[in-house]
CSV table of C-alpha atoms in Angstrom, one decimal:
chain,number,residue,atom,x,y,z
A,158,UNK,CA,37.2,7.2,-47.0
A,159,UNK,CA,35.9,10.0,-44.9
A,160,UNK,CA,35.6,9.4,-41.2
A,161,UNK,CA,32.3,10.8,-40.1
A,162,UNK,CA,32.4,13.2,-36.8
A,163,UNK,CA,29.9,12.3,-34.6
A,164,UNK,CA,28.5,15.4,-31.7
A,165,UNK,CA,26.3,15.4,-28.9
A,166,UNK,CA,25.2,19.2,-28.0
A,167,UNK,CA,23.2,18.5,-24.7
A,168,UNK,CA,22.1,21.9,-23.5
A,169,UNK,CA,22.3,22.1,-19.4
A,170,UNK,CA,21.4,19.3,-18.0
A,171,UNK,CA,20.7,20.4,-14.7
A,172,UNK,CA,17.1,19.5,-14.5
A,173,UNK,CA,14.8,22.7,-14.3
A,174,UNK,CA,11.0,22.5,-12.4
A,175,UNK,CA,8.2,22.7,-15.0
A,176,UNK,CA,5.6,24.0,-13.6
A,177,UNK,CA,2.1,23.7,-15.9
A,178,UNK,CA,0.0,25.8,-13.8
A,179,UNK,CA,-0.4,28.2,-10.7
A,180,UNK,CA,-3.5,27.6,-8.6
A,181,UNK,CA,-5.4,29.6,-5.9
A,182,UNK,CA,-7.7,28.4,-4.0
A,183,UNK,CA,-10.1,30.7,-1.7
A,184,UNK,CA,-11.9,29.4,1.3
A,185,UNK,CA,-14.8,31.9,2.9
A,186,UNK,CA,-17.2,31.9,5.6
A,187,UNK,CA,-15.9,28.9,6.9
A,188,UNK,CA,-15.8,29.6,10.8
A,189,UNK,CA,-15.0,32.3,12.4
A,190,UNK,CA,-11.7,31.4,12.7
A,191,UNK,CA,-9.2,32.2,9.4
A,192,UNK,CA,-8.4,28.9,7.4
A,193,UNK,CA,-5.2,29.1,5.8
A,194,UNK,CA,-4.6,26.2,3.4
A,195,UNK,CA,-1.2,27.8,2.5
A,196,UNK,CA,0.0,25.8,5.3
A,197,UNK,CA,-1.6,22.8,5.4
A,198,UNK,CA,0.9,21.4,2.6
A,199,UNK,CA,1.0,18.0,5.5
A,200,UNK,CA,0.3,14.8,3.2
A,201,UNK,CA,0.1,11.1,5.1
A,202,UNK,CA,2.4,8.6,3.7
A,203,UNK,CA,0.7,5.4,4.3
A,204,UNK,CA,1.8,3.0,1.7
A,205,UNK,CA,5.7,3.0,1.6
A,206,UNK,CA,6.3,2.8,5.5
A,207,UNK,CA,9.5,0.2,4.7
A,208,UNK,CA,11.1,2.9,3.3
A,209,UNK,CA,10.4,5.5,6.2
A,210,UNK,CA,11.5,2.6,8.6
A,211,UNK,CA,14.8,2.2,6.8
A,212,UNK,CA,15.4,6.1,6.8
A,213,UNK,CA,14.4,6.5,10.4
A,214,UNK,CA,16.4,3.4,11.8
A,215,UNK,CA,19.4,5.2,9.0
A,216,UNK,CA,18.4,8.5,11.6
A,217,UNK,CA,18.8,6.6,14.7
A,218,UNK,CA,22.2,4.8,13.9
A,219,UNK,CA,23.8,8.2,12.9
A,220,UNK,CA,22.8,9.4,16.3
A,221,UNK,CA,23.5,6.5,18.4
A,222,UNK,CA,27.1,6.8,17.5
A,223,UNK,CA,27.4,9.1,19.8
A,224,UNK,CA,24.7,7.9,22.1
A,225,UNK,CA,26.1,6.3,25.8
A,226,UNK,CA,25.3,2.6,25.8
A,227,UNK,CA,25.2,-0.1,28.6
A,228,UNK,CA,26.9,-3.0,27.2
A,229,UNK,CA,26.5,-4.5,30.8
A,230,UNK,CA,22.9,-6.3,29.9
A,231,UNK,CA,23.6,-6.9,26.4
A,232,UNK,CA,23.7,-10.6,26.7
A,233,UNK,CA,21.6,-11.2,30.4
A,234,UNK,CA,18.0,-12.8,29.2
A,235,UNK,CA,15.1,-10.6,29.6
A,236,UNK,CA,12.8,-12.1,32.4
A,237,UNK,CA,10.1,-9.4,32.5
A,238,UNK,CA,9.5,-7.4,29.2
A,239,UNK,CA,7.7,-4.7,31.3
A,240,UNK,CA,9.6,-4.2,33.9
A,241,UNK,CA,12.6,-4.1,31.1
A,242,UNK,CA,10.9,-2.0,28.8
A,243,UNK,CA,9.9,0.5,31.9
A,244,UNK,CA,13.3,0.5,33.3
A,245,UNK,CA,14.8,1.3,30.1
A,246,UNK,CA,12.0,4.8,29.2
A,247,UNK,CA,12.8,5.9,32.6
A,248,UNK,CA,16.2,5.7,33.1
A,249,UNK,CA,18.8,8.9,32.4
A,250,UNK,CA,20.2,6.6,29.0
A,251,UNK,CA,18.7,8.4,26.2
A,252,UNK,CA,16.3,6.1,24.5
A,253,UNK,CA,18.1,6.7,21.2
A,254,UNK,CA,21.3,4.6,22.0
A,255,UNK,CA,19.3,1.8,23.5
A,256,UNK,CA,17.2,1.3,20.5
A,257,UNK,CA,18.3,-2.6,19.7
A,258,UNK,CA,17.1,-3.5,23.6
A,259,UNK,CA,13.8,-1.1,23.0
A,260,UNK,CA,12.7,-3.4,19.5
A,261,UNK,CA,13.9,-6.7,21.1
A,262,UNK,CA,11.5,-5.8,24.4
A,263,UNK,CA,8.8,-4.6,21.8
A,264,UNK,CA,8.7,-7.9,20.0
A,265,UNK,CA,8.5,-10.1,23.4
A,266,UNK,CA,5.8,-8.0,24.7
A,267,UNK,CA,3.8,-8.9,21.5
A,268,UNK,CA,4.1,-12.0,22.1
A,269,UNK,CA,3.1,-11.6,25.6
A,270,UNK,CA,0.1,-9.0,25.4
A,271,UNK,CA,-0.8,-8.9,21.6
A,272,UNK,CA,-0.8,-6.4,19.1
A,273,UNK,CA,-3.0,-3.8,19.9
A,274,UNK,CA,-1.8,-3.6,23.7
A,275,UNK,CA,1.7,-3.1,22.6
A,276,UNK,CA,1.0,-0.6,19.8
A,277,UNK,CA,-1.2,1.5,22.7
A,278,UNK,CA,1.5,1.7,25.3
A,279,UNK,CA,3.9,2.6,22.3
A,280,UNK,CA,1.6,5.5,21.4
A,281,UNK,CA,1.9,6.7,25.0
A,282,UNK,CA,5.4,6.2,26.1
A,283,UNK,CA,7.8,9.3,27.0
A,284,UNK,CA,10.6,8.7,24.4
A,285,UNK,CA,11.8,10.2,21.3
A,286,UNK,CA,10.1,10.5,18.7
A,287,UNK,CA,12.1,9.1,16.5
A,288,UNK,CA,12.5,6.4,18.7
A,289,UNK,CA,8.8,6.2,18.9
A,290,UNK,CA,7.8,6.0,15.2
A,291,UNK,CA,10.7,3.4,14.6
A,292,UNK,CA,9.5,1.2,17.1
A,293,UNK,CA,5.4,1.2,16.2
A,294,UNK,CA,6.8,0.5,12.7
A,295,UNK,CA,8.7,-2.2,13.6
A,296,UNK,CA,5.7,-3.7,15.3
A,297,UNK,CA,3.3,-3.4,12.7
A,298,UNK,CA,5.5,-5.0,10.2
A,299,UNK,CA,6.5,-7.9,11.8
A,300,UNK,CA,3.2,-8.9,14.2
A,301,UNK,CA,1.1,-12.1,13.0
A,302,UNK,CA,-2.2,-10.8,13.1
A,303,UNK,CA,-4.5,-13.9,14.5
A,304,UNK,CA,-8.0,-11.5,14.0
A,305,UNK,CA,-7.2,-8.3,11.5
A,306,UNK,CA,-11.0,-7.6,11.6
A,307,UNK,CA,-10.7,-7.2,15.3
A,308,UNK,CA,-7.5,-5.3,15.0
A,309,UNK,CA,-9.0,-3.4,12.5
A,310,UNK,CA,-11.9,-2.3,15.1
A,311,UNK,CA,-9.9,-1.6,17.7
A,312,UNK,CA,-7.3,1.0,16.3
A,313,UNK,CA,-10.4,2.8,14.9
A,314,UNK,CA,-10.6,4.0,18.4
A,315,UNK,CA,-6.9,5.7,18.2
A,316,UNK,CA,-5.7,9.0,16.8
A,317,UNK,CA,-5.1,8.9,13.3
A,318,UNK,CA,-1.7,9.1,13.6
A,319,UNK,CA,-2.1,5.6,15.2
A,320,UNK,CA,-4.6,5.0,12.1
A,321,UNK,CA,-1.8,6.1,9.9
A,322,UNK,CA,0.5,3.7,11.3
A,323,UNK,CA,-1.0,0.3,11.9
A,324,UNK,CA,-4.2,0.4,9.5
A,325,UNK,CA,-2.1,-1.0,6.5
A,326,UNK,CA,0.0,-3.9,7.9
A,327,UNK,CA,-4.0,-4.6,9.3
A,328,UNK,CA,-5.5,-4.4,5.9
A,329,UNK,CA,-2.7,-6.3,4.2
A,330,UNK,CA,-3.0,-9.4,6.6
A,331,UNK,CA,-7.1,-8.9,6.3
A,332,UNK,CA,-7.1,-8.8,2.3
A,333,UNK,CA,-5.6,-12.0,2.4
A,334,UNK,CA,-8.0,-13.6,4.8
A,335,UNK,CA,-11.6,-12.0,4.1
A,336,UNK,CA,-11.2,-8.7,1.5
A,337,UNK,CA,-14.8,-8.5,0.6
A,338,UNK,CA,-15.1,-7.6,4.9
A,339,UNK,CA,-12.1,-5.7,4.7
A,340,UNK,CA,-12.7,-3.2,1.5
A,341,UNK,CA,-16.7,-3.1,3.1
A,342,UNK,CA,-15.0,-1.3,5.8
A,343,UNK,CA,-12.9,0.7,4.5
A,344,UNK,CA,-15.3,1.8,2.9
A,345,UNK,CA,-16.9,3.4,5.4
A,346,UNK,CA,-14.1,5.6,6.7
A,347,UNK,CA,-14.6,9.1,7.1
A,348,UNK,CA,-11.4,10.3,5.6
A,349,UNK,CA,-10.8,10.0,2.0
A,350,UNK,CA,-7.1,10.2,1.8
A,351,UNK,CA,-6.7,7.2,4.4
A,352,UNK,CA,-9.6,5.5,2.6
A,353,UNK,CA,-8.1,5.9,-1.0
A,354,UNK,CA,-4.8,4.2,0.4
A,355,UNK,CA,-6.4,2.0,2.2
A,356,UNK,CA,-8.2,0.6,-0.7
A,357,UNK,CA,-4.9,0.6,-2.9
A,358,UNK,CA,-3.3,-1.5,-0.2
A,359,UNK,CA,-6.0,-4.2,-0.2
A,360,UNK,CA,-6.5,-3.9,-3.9
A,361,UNK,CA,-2.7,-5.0,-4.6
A,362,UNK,CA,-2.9,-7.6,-1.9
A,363,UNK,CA,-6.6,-8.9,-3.1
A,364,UNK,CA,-5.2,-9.1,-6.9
A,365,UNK,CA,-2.3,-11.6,-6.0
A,366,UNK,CA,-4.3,-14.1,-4.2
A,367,UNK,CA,-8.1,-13.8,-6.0
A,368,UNK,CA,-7.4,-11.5,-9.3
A,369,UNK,CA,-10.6,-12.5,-11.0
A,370,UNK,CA,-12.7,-11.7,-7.6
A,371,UNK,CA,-10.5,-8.5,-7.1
A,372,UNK,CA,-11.3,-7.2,-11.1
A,373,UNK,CA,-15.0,-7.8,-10.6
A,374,UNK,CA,-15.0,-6.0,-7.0
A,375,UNK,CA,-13.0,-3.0,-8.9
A,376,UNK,CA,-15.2,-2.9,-12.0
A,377,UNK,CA,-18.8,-2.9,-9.5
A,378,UNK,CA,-17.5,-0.1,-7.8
A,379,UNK,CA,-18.4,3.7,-9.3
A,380,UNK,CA,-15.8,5.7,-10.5
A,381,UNK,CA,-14.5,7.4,-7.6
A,382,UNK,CA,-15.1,11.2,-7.3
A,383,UNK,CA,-12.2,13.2,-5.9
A,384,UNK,CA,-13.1,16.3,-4.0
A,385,UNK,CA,-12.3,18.2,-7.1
A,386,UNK,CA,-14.6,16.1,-9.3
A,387,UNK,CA,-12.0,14.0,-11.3
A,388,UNK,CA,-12.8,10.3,-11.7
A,389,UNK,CA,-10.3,7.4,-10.7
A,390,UNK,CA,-10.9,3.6,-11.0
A,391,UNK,CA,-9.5,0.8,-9.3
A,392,UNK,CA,-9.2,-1.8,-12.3
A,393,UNK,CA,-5.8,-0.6,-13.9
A,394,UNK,CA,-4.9,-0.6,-10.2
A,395,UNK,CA,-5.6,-4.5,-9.9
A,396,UNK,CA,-4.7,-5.2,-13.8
A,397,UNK,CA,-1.1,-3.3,-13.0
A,398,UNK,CA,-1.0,-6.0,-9.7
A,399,UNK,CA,-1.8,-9.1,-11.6
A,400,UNK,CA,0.9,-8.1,-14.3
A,401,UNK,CA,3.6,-8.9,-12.0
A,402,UNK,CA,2.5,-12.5,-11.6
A,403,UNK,CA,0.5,-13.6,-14.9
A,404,UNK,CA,0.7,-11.4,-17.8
A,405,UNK,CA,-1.2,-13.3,-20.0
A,406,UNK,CA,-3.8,-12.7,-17.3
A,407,UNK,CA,-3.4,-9.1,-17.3
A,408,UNK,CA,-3.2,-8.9,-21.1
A,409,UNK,CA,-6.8,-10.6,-21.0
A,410,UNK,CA,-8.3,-8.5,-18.4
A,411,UNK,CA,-7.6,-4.8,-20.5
A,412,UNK,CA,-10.8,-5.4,-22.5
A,413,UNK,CA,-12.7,-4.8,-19.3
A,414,UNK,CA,-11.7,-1.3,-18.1
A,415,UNK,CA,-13.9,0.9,-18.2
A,416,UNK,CA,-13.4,4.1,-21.0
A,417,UNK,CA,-11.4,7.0,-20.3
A,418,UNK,CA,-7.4,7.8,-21.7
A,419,UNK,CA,-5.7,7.9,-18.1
A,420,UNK,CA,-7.2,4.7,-16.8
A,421,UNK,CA,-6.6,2.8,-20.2
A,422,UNK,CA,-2.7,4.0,-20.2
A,423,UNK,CA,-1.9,3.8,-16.3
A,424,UNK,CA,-2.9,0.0,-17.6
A,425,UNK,CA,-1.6,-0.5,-20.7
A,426,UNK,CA,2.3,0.9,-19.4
A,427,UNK,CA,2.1,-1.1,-16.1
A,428,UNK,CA,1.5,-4.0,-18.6
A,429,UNK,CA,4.2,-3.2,-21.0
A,430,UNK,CA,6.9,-1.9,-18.6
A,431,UNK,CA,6.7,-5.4,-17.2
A,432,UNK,CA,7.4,-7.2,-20.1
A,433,UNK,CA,9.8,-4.8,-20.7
A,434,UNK,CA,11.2,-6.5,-17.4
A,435,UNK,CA,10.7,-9.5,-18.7
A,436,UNK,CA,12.4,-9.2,-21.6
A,437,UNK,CA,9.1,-9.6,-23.9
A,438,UNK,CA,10.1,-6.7,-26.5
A,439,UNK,CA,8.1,-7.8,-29.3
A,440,UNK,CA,5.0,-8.1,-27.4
A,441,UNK,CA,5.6,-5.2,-25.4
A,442,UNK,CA,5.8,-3.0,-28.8
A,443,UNK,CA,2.4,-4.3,-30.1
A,444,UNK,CA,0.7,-4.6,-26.9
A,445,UNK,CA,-0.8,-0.6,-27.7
A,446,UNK,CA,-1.4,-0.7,-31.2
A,447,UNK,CA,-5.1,-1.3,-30.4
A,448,UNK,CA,-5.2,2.4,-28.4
A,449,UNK,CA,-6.0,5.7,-30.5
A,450,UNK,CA,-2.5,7.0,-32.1
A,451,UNK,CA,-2.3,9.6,-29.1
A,452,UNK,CA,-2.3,6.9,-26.5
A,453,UNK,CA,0.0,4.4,-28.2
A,454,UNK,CA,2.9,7.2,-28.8
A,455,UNK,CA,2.3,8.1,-24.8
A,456,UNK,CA,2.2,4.3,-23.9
A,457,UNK,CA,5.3,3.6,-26.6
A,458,UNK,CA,7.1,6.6,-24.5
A,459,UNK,CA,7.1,4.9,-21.1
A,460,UNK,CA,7.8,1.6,-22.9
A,461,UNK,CA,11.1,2.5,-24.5
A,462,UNK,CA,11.8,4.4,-21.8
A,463,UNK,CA,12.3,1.5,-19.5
A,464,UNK,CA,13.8,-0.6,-22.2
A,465,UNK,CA,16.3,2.2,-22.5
A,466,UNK,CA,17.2,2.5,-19.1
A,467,UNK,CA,16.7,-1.0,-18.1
A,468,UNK,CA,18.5,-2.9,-21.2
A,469,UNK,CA,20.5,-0.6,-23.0
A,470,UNK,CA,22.6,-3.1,-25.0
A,471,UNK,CA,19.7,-5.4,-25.9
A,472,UNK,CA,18.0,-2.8,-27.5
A,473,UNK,CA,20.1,-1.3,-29.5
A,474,UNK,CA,21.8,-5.1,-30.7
A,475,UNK,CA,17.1,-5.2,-31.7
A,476,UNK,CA,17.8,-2.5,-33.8
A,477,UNK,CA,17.9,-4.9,-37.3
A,478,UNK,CA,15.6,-7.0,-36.5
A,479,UNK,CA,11.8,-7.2,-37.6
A,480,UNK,CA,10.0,-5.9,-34.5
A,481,UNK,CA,10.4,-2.3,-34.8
A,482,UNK,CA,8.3,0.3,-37.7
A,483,UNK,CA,10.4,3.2,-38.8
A,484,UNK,CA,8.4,5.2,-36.5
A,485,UNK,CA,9.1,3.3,-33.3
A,486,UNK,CA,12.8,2.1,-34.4
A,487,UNK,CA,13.3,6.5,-34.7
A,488,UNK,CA,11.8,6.7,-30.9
A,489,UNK,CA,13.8,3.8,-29.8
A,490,UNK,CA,17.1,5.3,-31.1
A,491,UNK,CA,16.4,8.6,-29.9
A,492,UNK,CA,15.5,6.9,-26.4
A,493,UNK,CA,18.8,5.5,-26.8
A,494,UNK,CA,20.8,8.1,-27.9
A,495,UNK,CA,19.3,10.4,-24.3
A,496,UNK,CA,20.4,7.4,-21.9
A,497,UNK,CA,23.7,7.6,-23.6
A,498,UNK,CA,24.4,11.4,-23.0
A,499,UNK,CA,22.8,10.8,-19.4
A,500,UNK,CA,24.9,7.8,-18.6
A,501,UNK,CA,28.3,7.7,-20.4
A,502,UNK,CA,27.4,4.5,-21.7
A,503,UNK,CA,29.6,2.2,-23.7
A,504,UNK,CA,28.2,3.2,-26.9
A,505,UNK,CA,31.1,4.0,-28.9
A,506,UNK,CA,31.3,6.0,-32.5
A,507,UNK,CA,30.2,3.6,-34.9
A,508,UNK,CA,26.9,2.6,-32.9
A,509,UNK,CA,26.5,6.3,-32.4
A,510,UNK,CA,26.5,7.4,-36.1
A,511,UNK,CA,24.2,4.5,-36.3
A,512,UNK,CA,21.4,5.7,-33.8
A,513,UNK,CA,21.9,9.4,-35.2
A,514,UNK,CA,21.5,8.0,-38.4
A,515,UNK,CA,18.1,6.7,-37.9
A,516,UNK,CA,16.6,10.0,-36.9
A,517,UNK,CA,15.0,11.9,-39.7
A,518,UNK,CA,17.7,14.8,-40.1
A,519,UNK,CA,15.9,18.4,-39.1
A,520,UNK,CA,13.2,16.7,-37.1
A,521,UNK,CA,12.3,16.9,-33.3
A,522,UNK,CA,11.6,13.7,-31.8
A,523,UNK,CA,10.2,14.1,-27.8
A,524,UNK,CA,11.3,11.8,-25.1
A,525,UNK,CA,9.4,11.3,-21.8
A,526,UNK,CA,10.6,8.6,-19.4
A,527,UNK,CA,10.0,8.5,-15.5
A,528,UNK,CA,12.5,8.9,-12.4
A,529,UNK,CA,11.1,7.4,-8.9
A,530,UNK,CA,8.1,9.9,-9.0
A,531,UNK,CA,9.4,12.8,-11.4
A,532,UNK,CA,8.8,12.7,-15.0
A,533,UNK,CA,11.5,13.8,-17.3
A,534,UNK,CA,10.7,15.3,-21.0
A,535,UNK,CA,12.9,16.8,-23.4
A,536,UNK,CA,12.7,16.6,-27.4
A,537,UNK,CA,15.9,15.5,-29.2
A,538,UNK,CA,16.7,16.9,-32.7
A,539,UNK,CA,19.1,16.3,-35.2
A,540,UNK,CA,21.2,18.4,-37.6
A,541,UNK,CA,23.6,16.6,-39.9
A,542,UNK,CA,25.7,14.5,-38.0
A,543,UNK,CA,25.2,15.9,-34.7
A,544,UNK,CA,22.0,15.8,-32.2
A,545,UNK,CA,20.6,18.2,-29.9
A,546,UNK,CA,19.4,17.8,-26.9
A,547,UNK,CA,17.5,20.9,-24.6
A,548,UNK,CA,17.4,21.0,-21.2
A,549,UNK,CA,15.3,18.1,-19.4
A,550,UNK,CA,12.1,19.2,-17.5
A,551,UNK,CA,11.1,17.6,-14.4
A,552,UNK,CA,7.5,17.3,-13.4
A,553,UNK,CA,5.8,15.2,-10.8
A,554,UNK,CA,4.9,11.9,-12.1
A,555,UNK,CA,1.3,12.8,-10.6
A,556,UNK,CA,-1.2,14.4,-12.7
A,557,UNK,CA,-2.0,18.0,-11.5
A,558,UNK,CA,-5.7,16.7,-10.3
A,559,UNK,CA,-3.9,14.3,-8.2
A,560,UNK,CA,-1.6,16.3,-6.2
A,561,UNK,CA,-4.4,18.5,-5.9
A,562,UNK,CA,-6.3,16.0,-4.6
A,563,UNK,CA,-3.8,14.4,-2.3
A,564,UNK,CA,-2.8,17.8,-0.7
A,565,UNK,CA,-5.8,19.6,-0.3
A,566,UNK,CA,-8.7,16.9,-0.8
A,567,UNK,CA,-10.0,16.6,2.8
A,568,UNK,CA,-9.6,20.2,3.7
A,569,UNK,CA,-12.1,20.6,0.4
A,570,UNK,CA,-14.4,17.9,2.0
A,571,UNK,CA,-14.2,19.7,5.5
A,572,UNK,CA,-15.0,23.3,4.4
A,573,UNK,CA,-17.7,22.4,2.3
A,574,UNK,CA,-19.2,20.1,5.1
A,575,UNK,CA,-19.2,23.6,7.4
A,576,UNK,CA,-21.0,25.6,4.9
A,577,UNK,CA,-17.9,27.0,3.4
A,578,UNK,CA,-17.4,28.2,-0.4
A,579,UNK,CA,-14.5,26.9,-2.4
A,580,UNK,CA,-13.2,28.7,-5.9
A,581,UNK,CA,-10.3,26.9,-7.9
A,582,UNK,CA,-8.8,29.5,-10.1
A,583,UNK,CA,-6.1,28.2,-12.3
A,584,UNK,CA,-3.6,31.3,-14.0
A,585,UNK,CA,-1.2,30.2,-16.6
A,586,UNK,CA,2.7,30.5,-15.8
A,587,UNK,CA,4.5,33.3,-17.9
């Protein structure tokens, strides 16, 4: 008996920048002053600040290694936190390799002076920067806010750096005390990049505790405008919340979103991708088939995507049971047959020949799965016994309104406020 060769041509896969479109955007009569929005390319991040504590505290260590330390006061008990705290900005010790004393003196002058009083001094001490932003991290992380309203007040009347940095631990501890107050202010912030995440922070927060509240609040709210005149919504936000606590819930709430293919498939695939998780493969298969062909191959994408990553094994031993059409058990295989070329997985040659075998020979079958915030597409064809697969291309997992919106969307605001003309002109790439 013949003994079939199995090949995998993968093309490069060093992945290559996909770039979909070009855009200029002209600004005139402004000021007087030249605006150049060329370099204003600085973007707030606001939500994930666990993960810039972790990298600036990773920053720190690697410098206090070499940083002079007094190991003297290590174990005395701290009396006076200011006097401590004072002792240690002013002394010739750079504030880098006394970091541990600086959080420990932070966290017993909260409990001392509050919140607010601490995060103020903070703002205004001499010490590194680095230093600096660990520290007011740290503090708005751990403190026990008593009054978030008042809090919330108060470091209105700081820079928005400050804003930047406290608003969100304040919202998160507010949401879960009073969110109809707390989204009624936010609201009314000037700035629509710190409102937006603002109201994504308190919407996340407001689905876990009141869902059914938090959908309602969400749905009662227009469709929010960007400065470049796309719409968003804040119900797939809170239906992609709930889904990590009560699916059935979430599965019940899709009916109510309101029309429009990017806010029913943000839904649907935060839905399916945690079943996915939760190893709920049948439903997570059928959980489309009520969306318009288009949607459902888009939503079946990010789907089999995870389960590919996330379970290899289990979906391939699926493979012969009942779940799958020949359609989606072609996409699956496919999906399968990528994470093994990307991986090295333990796939050997008879489950190989299997998976190639269930891709119609001479056909292209495209595969689209997400990385952290890239999106990866390729298209994987077969010829005979072997499959091809091009190089990946990488795009931001951001529609192109979005990024828009998040880099330039209150420099839009601004100019047009001043009088100013704006023209969006959009050239192909070669």
């Amino acid at each position: 008996m013949r003994k079939s060769s199995i090949g995998f041509i993968a093309l490069s896969f060093a992945a290559g920048v996909a770039i979909s479109a070009l855009v200029t955007v002209s600004i005139m009569n402004v000021t007087d002053e030249d605006s150049d929005i060329a370099g204003s390319n600085e973007t707030s991040e606001i939500e994930d600040d666990t993960t810039s504590i972790a990298e600036n505290i990773q920053d720190v260590n690697n410098r206090q290694e070499v940083a002079p330390t007094d190991d003297s006061s290590k174990s005395k008990p701290i009396d006076n936190p200011q006097e401590a705290w004072n002792a240690l900005i002013s002394d010739d010790i750079e504030d880098i390799g006394q970091l541990d004393k600086l959080l420990k003196i932070a966290e017993l002058l909260m409990e001392e002076e509050g919140f607010l009083n601490v995060l103020d001094q903070l703002v205004n001490s001499q010490t590194d920067d680095i230093v600096r932003d660990t520290i007011l991290k740290f503090v708005v992380h751990t403190a026990e806010l008593k009054n978030p309203e008042d809090a919330f007040q108060q470091v209105m009347y700081f820079s928005p750096v400050m804003q930047e940095l406290a608003l969100p631990a304040i919202v998160k501890a507010w949401a879960k005390e009073n969110p109809t107050h707390a989204f009624d202010a936010i609201s009314n912030l000037d700035s629509s990049k710190l409102r937006t995440s603002l109201e994504e922070t308190l919407f996340r927060v407001w689905a876990e505790h009141d869902p059914e509240l938090a959908l309602q609040t969400a749905l009662n709210q227009p469709l929010y405008k960007s400065e470049f005149g796309f719409e968003r919504g804040l119900e797939e936000l809170v239906i992609a919340e709930v889904a990590k606590h009560d699916l059935d819930k979430a599965i019940a709430m899709l009916p109510q979103i309101r029309s429009g293919d990017a806010r029913l498939l943000k839904a649907y695939s935060s839905i399916g991708s945690e079943l996915v998780t939760q190893a709920e493969y049948d439903r997570a298969l059928k959980l489309g088939q009520g969306l318009s062909k288009e949607l459902n191959d888009k939503y079946l994408n990010t789907v089999l995507g995870s389960w590919a990553k996330q379970e290899p094994d289990s979906m391939f031993d699926s493979l012969d049971t009942n779940i799958w059409t020949a359609e989606t058990k072609e996409k699956a295989a496919a999906n399968l047959l990528v994470h093994h070329s990307l991986t090295a997985s333990a796939f050997d040659s008879v489950q190989t020949e299997k998976l190639i075998g269930l891709i119609e020979d001479q056909k292209m079958v495209r595969i689209e799965f997400s990385e952290g915030e890239d999106l990866l597409t390729t298209q994987i064809f077969r010829e005979g016994e072997n499959v091809l697969i091009p190089p990946f291309q990488r795009k931001i997992n951001k529609s192109f309104q979005e990024q828009l919106d998040d880099q330039y969307g209150d420099l839009m605001k601004n100019v047009r406020e001043a009088g100013g003309t704006v023209t969006i002109q959009e050239r192909k790439s070669e």
